Short mmCIF file of C-alpha atoms in Angstrom, two decimals:
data_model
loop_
_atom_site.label_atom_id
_atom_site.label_comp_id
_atom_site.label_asym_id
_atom_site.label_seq_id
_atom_site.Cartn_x
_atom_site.Cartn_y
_atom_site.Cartn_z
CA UNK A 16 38.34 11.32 -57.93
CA UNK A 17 41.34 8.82 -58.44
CA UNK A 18 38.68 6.25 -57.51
CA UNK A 19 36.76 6.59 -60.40
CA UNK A 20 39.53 7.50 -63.15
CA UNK A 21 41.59 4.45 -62.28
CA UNK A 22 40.00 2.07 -64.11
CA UNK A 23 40.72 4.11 -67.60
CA UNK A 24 42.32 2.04 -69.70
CA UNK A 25 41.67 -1.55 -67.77
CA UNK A 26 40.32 -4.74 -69.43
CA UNK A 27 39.09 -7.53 -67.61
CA UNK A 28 40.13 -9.54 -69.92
CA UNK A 29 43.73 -8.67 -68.75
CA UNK A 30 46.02 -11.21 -66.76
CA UNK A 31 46.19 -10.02 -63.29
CA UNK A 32 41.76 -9.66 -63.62
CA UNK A 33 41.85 -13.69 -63.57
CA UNK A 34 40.88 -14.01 -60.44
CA UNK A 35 38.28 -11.61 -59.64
CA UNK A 36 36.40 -12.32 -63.08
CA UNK A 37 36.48 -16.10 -61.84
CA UNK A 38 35.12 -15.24 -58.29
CA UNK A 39 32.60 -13.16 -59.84
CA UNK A 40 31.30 -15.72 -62.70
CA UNK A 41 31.36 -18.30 -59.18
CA UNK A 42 29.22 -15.89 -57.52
CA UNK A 43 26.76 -15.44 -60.29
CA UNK A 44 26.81 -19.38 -61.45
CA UNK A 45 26.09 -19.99 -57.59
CA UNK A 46 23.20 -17.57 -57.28
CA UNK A 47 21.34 -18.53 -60.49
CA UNK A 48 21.75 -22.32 -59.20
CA UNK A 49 19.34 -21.45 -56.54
CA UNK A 50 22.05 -22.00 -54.03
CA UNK A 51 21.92 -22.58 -50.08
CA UNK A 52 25.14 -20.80 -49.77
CA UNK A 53 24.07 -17.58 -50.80
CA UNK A 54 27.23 -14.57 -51.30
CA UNK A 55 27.05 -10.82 -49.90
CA UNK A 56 29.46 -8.61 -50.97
CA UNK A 57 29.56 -5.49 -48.77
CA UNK A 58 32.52 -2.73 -49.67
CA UNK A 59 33.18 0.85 -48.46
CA UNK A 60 35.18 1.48 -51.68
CA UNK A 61 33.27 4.00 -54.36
CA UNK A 62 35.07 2.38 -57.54
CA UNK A 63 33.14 0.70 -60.13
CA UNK A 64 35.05 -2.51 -60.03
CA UNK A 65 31.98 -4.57 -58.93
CA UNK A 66 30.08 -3.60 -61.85
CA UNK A 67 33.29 -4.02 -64.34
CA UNK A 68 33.05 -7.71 -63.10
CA UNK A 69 29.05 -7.94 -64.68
CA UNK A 70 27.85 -7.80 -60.94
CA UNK A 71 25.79 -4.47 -61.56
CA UNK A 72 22.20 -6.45 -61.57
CA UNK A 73 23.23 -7.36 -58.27
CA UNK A 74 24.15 -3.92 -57.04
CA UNK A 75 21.64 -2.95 -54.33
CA UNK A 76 20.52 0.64 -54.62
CA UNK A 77 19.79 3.40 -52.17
CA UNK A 78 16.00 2.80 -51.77
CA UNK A 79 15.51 0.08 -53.82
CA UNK A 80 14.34 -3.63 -52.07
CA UNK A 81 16.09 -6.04 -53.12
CA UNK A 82 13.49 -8.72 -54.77
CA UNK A 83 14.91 -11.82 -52.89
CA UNK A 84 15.98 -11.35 -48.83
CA UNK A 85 18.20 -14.33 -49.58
CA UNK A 86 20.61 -14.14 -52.71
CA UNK A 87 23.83 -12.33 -54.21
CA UNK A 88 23.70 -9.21 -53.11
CA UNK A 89 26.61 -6.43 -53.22
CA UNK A 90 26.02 -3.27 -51.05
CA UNK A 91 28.33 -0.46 -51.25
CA UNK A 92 27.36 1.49 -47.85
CA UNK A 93 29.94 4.59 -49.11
CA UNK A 94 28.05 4.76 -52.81
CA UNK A 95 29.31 4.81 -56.03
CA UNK A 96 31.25 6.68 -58.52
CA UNK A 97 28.64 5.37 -61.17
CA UNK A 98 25.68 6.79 -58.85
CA UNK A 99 23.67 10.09 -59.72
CA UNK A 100 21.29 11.87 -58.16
CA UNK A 101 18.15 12.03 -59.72
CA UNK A 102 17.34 15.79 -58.47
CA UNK A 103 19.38 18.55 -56.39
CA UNK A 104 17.05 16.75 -53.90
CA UNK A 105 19.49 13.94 -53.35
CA UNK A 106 16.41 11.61 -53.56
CA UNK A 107 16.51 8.97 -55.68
CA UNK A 108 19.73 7.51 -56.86
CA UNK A 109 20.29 5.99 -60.51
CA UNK A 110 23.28 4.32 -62.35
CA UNK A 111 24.83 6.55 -64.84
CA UNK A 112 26.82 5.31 -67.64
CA UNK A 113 28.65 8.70 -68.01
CA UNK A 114 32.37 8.48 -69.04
CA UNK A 115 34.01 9.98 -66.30
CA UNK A 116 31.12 11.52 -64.35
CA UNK A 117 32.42 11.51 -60.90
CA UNK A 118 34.86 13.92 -62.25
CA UNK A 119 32.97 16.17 -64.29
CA UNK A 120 29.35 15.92 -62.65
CA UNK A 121 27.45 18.74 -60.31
CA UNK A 122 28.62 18.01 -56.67
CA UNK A 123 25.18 17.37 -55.97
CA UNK A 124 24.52 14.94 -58.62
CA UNK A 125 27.79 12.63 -56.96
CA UNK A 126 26.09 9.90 -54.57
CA UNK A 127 29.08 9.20 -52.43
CA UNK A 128 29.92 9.90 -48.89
CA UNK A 129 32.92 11.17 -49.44
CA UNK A 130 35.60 11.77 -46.67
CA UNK A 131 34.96 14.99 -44.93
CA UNK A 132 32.82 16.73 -42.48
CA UNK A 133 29.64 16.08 -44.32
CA UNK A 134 30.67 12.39 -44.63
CA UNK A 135 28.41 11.11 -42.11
CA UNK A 136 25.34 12.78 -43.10
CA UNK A 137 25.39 12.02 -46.63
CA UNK A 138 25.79 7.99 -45.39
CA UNK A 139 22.25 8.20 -43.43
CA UNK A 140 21.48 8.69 -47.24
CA UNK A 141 22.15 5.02 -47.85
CA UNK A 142 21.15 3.93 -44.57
CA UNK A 143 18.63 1.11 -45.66
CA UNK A 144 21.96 -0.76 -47.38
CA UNK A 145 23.64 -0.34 -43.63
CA UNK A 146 20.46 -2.42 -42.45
CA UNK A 147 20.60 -4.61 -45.40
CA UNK A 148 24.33 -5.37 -44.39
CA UNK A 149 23.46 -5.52 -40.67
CA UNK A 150 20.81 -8.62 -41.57
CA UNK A 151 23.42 -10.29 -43.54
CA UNK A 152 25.96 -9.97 -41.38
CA UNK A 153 23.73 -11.15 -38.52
CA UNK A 154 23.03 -14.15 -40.87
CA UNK A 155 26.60 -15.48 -42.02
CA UNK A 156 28.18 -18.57 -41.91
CA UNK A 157 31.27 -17.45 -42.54
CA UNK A 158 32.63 -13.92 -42.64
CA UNK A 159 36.03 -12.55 -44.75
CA UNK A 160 37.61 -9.70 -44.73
CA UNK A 161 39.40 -9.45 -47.70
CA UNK A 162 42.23 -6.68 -47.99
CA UNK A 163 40.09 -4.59 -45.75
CA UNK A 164 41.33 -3.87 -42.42
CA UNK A 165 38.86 -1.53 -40.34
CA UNK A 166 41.09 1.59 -40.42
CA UNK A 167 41.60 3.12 -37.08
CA UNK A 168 39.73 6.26 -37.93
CA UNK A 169 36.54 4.79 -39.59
CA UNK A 170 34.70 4.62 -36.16
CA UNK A 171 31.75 3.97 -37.68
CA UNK A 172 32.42 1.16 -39.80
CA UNK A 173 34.59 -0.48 -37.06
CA UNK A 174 31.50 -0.34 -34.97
CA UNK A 175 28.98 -1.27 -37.17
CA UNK A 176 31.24 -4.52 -37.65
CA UNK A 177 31.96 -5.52 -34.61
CA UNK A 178 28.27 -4.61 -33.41
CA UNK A 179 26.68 -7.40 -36.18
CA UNK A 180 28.94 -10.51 -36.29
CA UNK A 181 27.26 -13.35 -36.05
CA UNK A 182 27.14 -15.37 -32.25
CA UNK A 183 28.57 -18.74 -31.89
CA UNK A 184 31.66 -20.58 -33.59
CA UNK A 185 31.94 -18.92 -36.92
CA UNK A 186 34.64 -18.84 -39.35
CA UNK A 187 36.49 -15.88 -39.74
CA UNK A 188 39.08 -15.22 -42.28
CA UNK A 189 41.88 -12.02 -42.57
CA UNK A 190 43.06 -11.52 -45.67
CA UNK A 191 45.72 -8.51 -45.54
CA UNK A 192 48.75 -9.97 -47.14
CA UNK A 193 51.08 -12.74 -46.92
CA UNK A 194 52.20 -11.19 -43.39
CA UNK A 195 50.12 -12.61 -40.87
CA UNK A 196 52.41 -10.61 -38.39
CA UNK A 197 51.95 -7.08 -39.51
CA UNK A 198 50.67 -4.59 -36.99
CA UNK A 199 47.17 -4.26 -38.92
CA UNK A 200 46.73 -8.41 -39.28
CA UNK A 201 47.42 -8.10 -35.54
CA UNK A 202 45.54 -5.94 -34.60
CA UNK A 203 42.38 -7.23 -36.64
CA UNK A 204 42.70 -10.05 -34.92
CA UNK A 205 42.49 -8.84 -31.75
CA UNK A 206 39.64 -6.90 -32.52
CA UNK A 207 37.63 -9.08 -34.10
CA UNK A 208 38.49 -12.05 -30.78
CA UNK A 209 37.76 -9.83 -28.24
CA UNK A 210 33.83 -9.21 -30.26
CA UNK A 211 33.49 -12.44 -30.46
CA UNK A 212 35.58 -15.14 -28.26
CA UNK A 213 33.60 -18.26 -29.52
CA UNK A 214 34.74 -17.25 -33.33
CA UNK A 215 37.68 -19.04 -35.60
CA UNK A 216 39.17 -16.48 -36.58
CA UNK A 217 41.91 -16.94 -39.02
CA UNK A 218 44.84 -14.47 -40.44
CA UNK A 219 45.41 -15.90 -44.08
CA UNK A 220 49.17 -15.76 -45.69
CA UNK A 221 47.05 -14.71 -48.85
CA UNK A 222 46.67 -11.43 -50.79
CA UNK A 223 43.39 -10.81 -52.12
CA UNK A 224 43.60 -12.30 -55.45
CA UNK A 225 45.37 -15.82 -53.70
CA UNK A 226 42.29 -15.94 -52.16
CA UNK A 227 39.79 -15.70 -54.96
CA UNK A 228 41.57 -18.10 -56.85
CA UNK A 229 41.30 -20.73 -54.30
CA UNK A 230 37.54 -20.39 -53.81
CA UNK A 231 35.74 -23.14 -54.17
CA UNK A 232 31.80 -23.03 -54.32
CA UNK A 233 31.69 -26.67 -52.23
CA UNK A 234 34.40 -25.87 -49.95
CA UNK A 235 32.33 -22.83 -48.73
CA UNK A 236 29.38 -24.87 -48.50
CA UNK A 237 31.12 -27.16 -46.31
CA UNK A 238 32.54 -24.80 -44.71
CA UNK A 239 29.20 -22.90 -44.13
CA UNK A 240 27.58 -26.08 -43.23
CA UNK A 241 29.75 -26.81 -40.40
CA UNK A 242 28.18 -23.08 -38.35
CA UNK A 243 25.06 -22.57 -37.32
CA UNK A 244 24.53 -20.13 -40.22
CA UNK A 245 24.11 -20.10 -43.84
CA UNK A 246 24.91 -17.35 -45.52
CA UNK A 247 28.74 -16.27 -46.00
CA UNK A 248 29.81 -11.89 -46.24
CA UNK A 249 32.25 -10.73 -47.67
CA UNK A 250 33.92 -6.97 -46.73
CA UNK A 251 36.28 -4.81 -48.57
#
C-alpha cells in the first residue's frame, strides 16, 4: 500500500508540483472553455495524485456515465486507493475521504485490481472505463505516453493499446526520460511502429514534468488539427 501512503506529507503547493498543478489547471481551463481539443487522461496507477491535482469531478467511476461523451475525462482502468466498495458485494464503487484507507480498510471494501492472481477478474469490475478508454483512444488526435512504458508483463494493457490506436498519420509522443536510447524507449518504439506504420511516432528527450511544462493548449490544437482526429489521450 506504498501507493496510497506516499503522498503523506506532500503539498501541491510544493516546488517540484509546478508542473503537474499547471497541466491540470490547463486541462480544467480548457474543458470549461467548451474546447474542441478535448483531454483524456487514462492511468493504470492506483495513487490519488489525479484527485490531489482538483481533477476528482472529472474522475470517471466504475458504473457511472460520464454526462458528456466528449470532455476531460480521467479513467483509472486499475482503480483507486480512494475507491470503496459500497457492499461485500463489490457493486457499487464510491470515493472515500478516509485518511489512509487503503491501508486500514476490509480487503473487500479496496476497489483496486491489485497485482496477483485475482488481478484480472477484479479489472472486468471496471470494465465499462476499459470501453470508455477504448472510444477515446479510437478517437485521438494525438496520443502520449508519458513515463509509462507498457511493461513486458502487463499483457493485457499492452494489448488493449496497441489493439485501439487510432488509424492514419497520428502523432505519437514517448516520454520515458531524457534517453531516447534506452532499451524501454526502444523498444516502445518499435512496438508502437509496427501497430501502426502510418503513425509519427516520436521518443521525447523529456521527463514527465519537462513535458507538462511545455504544454501549450494552442500548440495541441494545432497539433490535433493537423490528424484526422480531435481528441488527444494521455497514458500513464
Amino acid at each position: 500500500f506504498e501507493c496510497a501512503r506516499f503522498l503523506d506529507g506532500q503539498d501541491p503547493g510544493q516546488e517540484p508540483w509546478l508542473p503537474y498543478v499547471r497541466w491540470a489547471r490547463l486541462l480544467v481551463a480548457q474543458a470549461e472553455g467548451k474546447s474542441e481539443t478535448a483531454q483524456t487522461v487514462i492511468t493504470f496507477n492506483y495513487d490519488a495524485v489525479p484527485e490531489r491535482l482538483k481533477l476528482q469531478p472529472y474522475v470517471v467511476l466504475p458504473g457511472v456515465t460520464p454526462q458528456n461523451k466528449v470532455g476531460l475525462h480521467v479513467l483509472k482502468l486499475h482503480g483507486s486507493t480512494n475507491w470503496r466498495y459500497a457492499s461485500e458485494a463489490q457493486g457499487d464503487v464510491v470515493v472515500t475521504q478516509e485518511a489512509n484507507f487503503a491501508a486500514t480498510c476490509a480487503p473487500w471494501e479496496l476497489a483496486i485490481a491489485a497485482p496477483g492472481p485475482g488481478k484480472q477478474q477484479q479489472a472486468q469490475r471496471f470494465q465499462d472505463l476499459w470501453d470508455y478508454a477504448a472510444d477515446a483512444i479510437k478517437a485521438a488526435g494525438a496520443v502520449v505516453f508519458l513515463g509509462y512504458r507498457i511493461p513486458p508483463t502487463d499483457a493485457r494493457s499492452r494489448r488493449f493499446l496497441l489493439e485501439n490506436l487510432p488509424q492514419g498519420r497520428i502523432p505519437i509522443h514517448i516520454v520515458l526520460g531524457h534517453d531516447t536510447n534506452s532499451p524501454d524507449a526502444r523498444r516502445m518504439k518499435g512496438l508502437l511502429q509496427m501497430a501502426r506504420p502510418q503513425a509519427v511516432v516520436e521518443v521525447l528527450p523529456l521527463f514527465g514534468q519537462d513535458y507538462l511544462d511545455a504544454y501549450n493548449p494552442d500548440d495541441w490544437d494545432r497539433l490535433v488539427g493537423a490528424s484526422t482526429h480531435r481528441y488527444p489521450s494521455g497514458s500513464r
